CSV table of C-alpha atoms and ligand atoms in Angstrom, one decimal:
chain,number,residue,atom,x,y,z
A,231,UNK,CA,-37.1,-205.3,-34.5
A,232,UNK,CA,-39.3,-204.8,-32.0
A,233,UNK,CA,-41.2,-207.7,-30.2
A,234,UNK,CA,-45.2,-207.8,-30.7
A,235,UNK,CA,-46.7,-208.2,-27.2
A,236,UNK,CA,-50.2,-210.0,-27.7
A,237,UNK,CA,-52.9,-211.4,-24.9
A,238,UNK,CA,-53.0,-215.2,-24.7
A,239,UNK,CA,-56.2,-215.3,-26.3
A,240,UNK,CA,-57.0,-217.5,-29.6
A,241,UNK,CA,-55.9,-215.3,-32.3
A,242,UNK,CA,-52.8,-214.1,-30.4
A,243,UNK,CA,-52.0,-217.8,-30.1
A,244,UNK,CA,-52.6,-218.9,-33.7
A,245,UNK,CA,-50.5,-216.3,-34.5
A,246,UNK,CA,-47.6,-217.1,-32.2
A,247,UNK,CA,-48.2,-220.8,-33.7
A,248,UNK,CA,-47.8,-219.8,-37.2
A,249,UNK,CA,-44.6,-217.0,-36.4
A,250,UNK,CA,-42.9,-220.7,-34.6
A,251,UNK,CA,-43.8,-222.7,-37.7
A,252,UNK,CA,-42.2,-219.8,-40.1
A,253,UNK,CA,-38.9,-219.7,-37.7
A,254,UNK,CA,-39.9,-217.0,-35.7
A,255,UNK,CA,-39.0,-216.7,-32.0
A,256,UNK,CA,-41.9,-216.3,-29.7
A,257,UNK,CA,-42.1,-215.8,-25.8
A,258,UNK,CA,-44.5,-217.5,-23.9
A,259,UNK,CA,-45.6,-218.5,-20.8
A,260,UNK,CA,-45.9,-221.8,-19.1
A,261,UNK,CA,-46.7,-222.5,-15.7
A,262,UNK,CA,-42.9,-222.5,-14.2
A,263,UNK,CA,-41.2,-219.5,-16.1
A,264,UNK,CA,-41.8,-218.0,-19.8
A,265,UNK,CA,-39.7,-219.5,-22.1
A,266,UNK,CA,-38.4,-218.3,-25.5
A,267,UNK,CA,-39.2,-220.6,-28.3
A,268,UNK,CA,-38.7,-221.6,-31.5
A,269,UNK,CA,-39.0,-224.5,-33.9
A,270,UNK,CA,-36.6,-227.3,-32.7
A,271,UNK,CA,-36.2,-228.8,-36.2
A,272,UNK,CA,-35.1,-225.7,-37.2
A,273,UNK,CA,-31.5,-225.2,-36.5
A,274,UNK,CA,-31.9,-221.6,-38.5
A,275,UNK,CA,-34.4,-221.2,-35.9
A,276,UNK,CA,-32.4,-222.4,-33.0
A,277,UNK,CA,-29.5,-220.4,-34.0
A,278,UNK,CA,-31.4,-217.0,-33.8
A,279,UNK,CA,-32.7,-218.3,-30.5
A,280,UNK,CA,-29.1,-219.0,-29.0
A,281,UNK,CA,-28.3,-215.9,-30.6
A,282,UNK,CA,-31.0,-214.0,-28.7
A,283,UNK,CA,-30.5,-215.1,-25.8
A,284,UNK,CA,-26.5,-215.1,-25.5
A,285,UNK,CA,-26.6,-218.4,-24.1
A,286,UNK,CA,-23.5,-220.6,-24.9
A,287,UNK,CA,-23.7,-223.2,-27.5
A,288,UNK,CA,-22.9,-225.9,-25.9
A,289,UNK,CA,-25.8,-225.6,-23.3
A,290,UNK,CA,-28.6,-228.1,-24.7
A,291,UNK,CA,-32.4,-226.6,-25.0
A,292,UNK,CA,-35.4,-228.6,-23.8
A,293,UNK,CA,-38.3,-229.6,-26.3
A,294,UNK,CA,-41.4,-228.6,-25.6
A,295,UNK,CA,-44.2,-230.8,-26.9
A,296,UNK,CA,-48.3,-230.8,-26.3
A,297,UNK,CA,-48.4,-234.3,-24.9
A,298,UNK,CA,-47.0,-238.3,-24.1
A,299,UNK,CA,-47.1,-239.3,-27.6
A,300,UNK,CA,-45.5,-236.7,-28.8
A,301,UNK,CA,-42.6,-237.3,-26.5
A,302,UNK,CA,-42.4,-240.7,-27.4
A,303,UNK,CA,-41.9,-239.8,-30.4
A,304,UNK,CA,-38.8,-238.0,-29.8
A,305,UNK,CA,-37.3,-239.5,-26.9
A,306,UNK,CA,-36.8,-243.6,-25.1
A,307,UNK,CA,-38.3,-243.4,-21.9
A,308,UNK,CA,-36.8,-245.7,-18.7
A,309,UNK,CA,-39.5,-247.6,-17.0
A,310,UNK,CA,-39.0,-245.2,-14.6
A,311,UNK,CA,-39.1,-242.0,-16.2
A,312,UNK,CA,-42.3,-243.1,-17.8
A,313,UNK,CA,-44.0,-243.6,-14.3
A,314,UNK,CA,-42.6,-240.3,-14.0
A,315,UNK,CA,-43.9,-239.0,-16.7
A,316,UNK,CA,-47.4,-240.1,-16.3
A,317,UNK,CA,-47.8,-238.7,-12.5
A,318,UNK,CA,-46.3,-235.0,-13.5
A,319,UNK,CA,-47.0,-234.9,-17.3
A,320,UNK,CA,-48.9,-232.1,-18.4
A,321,UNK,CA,-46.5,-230.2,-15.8
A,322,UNK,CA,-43.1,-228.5,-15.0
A,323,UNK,CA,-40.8,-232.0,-14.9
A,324,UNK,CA,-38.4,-232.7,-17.4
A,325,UNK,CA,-37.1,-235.7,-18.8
A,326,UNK,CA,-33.7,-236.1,-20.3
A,327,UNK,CA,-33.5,-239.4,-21.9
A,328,UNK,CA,-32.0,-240.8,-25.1
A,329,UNK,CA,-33.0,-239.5,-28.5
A,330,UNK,CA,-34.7,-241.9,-30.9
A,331,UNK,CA,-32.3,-242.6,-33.8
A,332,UNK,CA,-33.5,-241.8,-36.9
A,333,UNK,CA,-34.0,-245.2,-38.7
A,334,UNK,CA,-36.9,-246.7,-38.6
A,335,UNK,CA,-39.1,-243.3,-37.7
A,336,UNK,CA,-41.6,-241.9,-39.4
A,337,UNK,CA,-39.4,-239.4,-42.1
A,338,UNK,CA,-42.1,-237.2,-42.1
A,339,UNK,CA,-41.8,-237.0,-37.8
A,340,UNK,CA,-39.6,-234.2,-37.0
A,341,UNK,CA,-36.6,-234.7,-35.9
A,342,UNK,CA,-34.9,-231.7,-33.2
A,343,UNK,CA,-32.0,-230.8,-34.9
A,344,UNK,CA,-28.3,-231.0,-33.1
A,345,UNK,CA,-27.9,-227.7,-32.4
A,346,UNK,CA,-31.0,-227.7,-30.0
A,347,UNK,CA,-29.1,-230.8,-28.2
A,348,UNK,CA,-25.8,-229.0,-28.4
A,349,UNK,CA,-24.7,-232.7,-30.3
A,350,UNK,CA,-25.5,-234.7,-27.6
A,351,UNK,CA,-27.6,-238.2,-28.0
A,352,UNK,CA,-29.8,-237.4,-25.4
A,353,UNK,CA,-32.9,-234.7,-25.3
A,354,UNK,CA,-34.5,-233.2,-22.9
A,355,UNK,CA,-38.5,-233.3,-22.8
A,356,UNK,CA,-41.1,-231.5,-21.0
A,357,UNK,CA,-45.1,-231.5,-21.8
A,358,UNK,CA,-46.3,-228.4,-20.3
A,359,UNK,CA,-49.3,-227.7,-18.2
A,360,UNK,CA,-50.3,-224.4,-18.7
A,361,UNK,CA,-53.4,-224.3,-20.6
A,362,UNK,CA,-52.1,-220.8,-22.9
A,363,UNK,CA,-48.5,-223.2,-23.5
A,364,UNK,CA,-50.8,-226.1,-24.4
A,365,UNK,CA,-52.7,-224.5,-26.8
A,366,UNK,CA,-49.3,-222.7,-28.8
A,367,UNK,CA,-48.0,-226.6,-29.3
A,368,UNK,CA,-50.6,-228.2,-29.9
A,369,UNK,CA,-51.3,-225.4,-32.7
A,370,UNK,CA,-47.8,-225.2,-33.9
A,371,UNK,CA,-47.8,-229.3,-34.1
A,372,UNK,CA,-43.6,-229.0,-33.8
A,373,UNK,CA,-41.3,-229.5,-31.1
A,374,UNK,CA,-40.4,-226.1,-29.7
A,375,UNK,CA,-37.1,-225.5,-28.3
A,376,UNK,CA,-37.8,-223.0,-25.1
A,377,UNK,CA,-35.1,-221.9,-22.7
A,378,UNK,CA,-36.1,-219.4,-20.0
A,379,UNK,CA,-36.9,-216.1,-21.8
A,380,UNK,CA,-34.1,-214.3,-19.9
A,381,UNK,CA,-30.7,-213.1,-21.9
A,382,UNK,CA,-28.3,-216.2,-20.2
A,383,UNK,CA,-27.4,-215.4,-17.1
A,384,UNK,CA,-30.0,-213.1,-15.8
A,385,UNK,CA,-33.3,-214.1,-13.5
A,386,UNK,CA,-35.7,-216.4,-15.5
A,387,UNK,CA,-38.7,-214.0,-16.4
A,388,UNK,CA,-42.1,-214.9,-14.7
A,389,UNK,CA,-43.8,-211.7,-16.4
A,390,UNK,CA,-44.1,-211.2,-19.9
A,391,UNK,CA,-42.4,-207.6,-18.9
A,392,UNK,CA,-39.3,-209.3,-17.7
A,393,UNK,CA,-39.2,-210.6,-20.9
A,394,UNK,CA,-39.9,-207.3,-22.5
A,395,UNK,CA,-37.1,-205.7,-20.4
A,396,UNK,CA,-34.5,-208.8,-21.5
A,397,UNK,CA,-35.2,-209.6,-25.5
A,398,UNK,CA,-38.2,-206.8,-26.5
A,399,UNK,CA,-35.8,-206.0,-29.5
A,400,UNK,CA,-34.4,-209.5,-30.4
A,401,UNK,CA,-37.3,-211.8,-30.2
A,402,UNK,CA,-40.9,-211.6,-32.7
A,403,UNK,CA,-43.6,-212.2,-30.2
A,404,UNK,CA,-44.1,-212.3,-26.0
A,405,UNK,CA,-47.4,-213.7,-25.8
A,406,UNK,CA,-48.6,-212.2,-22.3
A,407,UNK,CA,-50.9,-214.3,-20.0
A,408,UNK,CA,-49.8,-212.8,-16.9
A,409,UNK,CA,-47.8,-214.1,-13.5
A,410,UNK,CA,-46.3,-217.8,-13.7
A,411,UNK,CA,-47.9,-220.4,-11.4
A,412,UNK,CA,-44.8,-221.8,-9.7
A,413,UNK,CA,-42.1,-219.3,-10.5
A,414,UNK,CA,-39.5,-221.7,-10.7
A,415,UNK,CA,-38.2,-223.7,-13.9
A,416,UNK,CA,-39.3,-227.5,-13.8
A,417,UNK,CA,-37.8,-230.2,-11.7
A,418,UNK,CA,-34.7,-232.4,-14.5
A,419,UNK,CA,-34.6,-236.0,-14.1
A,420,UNK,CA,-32.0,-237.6,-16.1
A,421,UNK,CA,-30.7,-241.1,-16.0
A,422,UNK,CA,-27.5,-242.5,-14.1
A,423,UNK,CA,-24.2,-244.2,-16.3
A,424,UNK,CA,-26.6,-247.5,-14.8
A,425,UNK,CA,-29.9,-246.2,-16.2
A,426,UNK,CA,-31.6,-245.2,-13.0
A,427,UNK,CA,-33.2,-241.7,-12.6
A,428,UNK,CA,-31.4,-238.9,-10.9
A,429,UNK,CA,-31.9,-235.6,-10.4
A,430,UNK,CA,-30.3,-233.1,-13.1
A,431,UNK,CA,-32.0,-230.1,-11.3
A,432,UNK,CA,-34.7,-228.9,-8.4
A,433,UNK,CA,-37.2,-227.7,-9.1
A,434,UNK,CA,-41.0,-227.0,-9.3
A,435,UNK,CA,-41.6,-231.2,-8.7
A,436,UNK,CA,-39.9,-231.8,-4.9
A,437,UNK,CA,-37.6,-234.0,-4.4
A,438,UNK,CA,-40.1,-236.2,-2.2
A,439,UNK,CA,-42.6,-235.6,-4.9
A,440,UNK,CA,-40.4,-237.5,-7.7
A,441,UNK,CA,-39.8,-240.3,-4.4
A,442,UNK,CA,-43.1,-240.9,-3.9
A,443,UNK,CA,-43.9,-242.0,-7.2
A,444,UNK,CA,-40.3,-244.1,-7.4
A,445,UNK,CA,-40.8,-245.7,-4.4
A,446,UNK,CA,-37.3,-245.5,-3.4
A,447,UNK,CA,-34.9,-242.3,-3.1
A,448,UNK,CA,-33.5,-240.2,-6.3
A,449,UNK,CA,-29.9,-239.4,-6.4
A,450,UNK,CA,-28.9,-236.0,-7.5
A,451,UNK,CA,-26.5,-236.7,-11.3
A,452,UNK,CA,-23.0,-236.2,-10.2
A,453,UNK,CA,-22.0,-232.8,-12.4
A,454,UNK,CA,-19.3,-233.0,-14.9
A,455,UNK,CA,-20.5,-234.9,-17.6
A,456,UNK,CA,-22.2,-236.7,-19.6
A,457,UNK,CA,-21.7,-240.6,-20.6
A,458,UNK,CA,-21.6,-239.3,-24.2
A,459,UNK,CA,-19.7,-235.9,-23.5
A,460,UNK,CA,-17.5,-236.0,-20.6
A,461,UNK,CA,-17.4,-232.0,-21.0
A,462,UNK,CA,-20.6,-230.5,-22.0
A,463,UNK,CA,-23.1,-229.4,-19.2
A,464,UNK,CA,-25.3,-232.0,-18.1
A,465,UNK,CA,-27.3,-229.1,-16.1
A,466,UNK,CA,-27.6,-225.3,-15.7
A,467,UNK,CA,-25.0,-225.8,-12.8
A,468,UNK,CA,-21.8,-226.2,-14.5
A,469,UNK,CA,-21.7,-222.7,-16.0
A,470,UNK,CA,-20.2,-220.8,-12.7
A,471,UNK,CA,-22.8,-218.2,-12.1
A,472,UNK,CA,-27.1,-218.6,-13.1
A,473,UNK,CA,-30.2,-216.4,-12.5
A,474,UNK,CA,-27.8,-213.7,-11.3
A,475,UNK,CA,-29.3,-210.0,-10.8
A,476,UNK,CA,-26.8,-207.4,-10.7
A,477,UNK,CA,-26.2,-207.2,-7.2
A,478,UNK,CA,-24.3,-209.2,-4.7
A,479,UNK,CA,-26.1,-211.3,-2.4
A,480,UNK,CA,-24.7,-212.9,1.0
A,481,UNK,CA,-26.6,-216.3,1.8
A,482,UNK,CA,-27.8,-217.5,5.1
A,483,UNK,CA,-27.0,-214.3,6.7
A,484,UNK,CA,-27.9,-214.0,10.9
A,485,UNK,CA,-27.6,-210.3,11.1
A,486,UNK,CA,-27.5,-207.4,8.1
A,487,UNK,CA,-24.1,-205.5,7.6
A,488,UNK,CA,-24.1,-201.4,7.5
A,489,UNK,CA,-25.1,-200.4,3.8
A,490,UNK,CA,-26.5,-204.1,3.0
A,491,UNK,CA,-30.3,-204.5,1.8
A,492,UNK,CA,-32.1,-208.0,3.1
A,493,UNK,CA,-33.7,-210.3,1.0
A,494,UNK,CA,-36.2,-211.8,3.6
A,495,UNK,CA,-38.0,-214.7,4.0
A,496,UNK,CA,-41.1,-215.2,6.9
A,497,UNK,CA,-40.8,-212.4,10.1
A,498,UNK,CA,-37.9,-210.4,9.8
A,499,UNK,CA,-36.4,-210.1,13.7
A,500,UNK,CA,-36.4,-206.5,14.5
A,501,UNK,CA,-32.5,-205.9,14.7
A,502,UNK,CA,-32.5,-207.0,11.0
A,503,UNK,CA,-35.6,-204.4,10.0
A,504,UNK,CA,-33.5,-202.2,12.1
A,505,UNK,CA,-30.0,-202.6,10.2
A,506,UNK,CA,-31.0,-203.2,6.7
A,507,UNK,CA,-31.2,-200.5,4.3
A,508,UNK,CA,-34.2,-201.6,2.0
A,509,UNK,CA,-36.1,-205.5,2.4
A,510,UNK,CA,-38.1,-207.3,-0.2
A,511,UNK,CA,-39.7,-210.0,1.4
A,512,UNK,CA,-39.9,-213.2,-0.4
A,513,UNK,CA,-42.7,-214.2,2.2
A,514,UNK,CA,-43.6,-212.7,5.1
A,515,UNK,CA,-46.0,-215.6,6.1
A,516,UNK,CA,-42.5,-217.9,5.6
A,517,UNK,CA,-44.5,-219.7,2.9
A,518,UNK,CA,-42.2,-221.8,0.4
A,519,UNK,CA,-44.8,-221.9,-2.6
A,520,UNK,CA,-45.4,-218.1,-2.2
A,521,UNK,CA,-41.3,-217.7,-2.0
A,522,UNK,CA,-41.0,-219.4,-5.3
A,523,UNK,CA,-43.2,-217.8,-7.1
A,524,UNK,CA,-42.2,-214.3,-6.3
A,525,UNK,CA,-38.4,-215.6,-6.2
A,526,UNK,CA,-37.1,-214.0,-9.7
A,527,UNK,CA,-39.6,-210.8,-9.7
A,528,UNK,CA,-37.7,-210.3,-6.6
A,529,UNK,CA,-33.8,-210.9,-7.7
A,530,UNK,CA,-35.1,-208.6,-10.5
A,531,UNK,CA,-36.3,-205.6,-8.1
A,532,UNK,CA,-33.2,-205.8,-5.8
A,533,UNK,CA,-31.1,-204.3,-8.9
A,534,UNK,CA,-33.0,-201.2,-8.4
A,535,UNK,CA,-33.9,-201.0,-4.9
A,536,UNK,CA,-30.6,-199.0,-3.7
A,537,UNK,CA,-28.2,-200.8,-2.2
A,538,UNK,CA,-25.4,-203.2,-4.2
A,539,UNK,CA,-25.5,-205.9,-1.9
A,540,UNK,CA,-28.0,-208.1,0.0
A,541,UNK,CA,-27.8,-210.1,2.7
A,542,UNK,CA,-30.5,-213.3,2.7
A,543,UNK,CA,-32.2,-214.8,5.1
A,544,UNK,CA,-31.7,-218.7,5.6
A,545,UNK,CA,-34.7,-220.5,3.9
A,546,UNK,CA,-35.4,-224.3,4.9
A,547,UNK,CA,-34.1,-226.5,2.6
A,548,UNK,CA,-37.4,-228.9,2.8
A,549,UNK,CA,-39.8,-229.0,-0.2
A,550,UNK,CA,-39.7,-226.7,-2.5
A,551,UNK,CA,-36.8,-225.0,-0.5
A,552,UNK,CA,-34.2,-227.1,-2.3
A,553,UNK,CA,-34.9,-225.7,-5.5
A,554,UNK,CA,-35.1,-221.8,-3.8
A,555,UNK,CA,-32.1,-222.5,-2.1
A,556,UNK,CA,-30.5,-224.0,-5.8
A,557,UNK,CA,-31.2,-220.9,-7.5
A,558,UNK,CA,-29.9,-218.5,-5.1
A,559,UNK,CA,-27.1,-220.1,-4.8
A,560,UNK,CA,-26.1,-219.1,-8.2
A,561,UNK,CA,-27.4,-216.1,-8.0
A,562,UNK,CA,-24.8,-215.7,-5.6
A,563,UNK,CA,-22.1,-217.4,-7.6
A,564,UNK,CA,-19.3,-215.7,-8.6
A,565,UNK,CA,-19.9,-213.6,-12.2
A,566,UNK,CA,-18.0,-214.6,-14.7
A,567,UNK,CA,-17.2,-212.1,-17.1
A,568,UNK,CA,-20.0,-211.4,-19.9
B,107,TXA,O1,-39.3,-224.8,-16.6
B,107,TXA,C1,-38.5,-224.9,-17.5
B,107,TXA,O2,-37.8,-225.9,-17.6
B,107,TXA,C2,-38.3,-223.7,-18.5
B,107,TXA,C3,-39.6,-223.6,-19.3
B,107,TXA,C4,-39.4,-222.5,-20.3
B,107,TXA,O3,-40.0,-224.8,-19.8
B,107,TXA,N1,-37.2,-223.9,-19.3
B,107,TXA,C5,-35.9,-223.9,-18.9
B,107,TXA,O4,-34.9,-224.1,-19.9
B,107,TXA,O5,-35.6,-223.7,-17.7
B,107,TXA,P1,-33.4,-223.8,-19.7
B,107,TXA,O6,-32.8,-223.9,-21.0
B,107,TXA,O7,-33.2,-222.4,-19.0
B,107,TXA,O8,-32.9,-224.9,-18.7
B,107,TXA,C6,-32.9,-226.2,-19.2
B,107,TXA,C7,-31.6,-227.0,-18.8
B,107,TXA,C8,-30.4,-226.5,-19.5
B,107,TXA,O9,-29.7,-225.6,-18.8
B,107,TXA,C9,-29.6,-227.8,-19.7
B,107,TXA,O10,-28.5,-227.8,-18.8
B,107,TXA,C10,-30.6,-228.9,-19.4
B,107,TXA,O11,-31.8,-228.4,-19.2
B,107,TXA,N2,-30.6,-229.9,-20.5
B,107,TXA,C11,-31.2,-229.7,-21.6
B,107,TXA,N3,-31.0,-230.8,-22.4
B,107,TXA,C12,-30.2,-231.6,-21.7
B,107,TXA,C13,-29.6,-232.9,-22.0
B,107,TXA,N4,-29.7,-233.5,-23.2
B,107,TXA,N5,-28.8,-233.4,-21.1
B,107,TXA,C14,-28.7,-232.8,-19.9
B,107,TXA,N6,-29.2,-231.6,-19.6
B,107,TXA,C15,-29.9,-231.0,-20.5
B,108,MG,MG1,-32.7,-220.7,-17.8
């Protein structure tokens, strides 16, 4: 197989709409990174998608769906997830509350099937912004299940060529509307063993973003657990290594070693330009938003920009640094064997 690459336009996203609603997988963009999707009441559909991907089982999938209702119809909001939900919904935040049960709905409402959930009794829910995303769900009229469009453990793709590169041969269609807004997968509030929201994951949403709209400070979700399944993942960062590109990268490095590339972030001082063997600058302006944006294009051109390790420039850990700072941090991690 060989993936169809078609422009975002109407036809090519009727057609993406229909492939999802036959059990197809389809690529396609949102405004944070492109994800891979398929029908997430499907679990035929979800299988090939794990498949695809190489991503473990027991990692759980988020549901994509084109607005509020829709959500609500999946998914038990807090009181304070749904203030959430209507400051950043359309928009790269993701709620992970409990699933409805079953009795009682609609039987003709589709359900997302267990696999997608990995068993648990929660689900995570996102309503995307992007207009091209927007369009593919509201046309499909199903929840679709969407990781990023990466095989697991590589840089999320924020191009439909990344994509290309990563799953041309195992996935039906990359719908292509170009570069990804924010670059960086959406912000994961979950809820704490008392019901309150935490934070599952950084991301696009700050920290003082989701705080401003709480009124009072978010704490992050202690890892290792869930209420329901003390060991299944309750975010990306309980698998030991994430977003990796092949190389090795050295974090919050002062000075460049001989033989090391820099990964750099606002000026580079001159003994570093001097030292380092290649640079890709995330931003030379030292702008967070630009950083982000450009982050996984960048982890994906150090693989082939000569040297096998990196040092990395310290980036603030304000704003939208905490996420940056997140996903370089695994990137960094440790592999563990694939
Ligand atoms: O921006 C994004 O969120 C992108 C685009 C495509 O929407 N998607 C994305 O999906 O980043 P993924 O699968 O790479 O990361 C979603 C993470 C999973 O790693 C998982 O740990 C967490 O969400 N997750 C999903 N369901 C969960 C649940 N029921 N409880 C806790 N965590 C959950
Ligand atoms: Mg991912």
């Amino acid at each position: 197989m060989s993936a169809e690459i078609l422009k975002a336009t109407l036809e090519g996203i009727e057609k993406a709409a229909r492939c999802l609603r036959a059990g197809g997988l389809v690529a396609f963009p949102t405004e944070t990174v492109y994800g891979l999707g398929a029908d997430a009441t499907s679990p035929t559909a979800v299988a090939r998608l794990y498949e695809a991907k190489g991503r473990p089982r027991f990692n759980p999938l988020i549901a994509h769906v084109e607005s509020l209702d829709a959500a609500l119809r999946l998914v038990n909001l807090s009181m304070e997830q749904r203030r959430l939900a209507d400051a950043f919904w359309p928009g790269p935040l993701t709620l992970v509350a409990p699933r409805r049960a079953a009795p009682g709905r609609d039987p003709s409402a589709p359900a997302v099937c267990d696999l997608a959930r990995a068993g648990l009794d929660t689900l995570a829910v996102r309503v995307p912004a992007s207009p091209v995303a927007h369009a593919l769900l509201a046309a499909a009229g199903i929840p679709v299940a969407a990781p990023s469009a990466n095989v697991s453990g590589r840089p999320s793709p924020t191009e439909a060529a990344h994509v290309a590169v990563d799953l041309a041969d195992r996935v039906d269609i990359i719908l292509d509307d170009g570069p990804c807004r924010h670059g960086l997968e959406s912000t994961i509030v979950g809820l704490d063993a008392h019901g309150r929201p935490a934070l599952l994951r950084p991301g696009a949403i700050t920290r003082r973003d989701l705080e401003s709209v709480l009124g009072e400070p978010i704490p992050d979700l202690a890892t290792g657990g869930t209420p329901t399944d003390p060991a299944s993942p309750t975010a990306p960062g309980q698998l030991a290594s994430h977003y990796a590109p092949d190389v090795a990268l050295r974090l919050d490095a002062e000075a460049v070693e001989p033989g090391e590339g820099l990964l750099a972030f606002g000026p580079v001082p001159a003994p570093m330009l001097k030292a380092a063997a290649a640079v890709v600058n995330l931003s030379p302006a030292g702008d967070l938003r630009e950083a982000a944006a450009g982050l996984f294009a960048a982890l994906r051109a150090l693989d082939s920009a000569g040297p096998s390790r990196f040092a990395v420039m310290p980036i603030p850990s304000e704003g939208l640094g905490e996420a940056i700072r997140d996903r370089l941090a695994r990137a960094a991690a440790p592999r563990p064997p694939r």
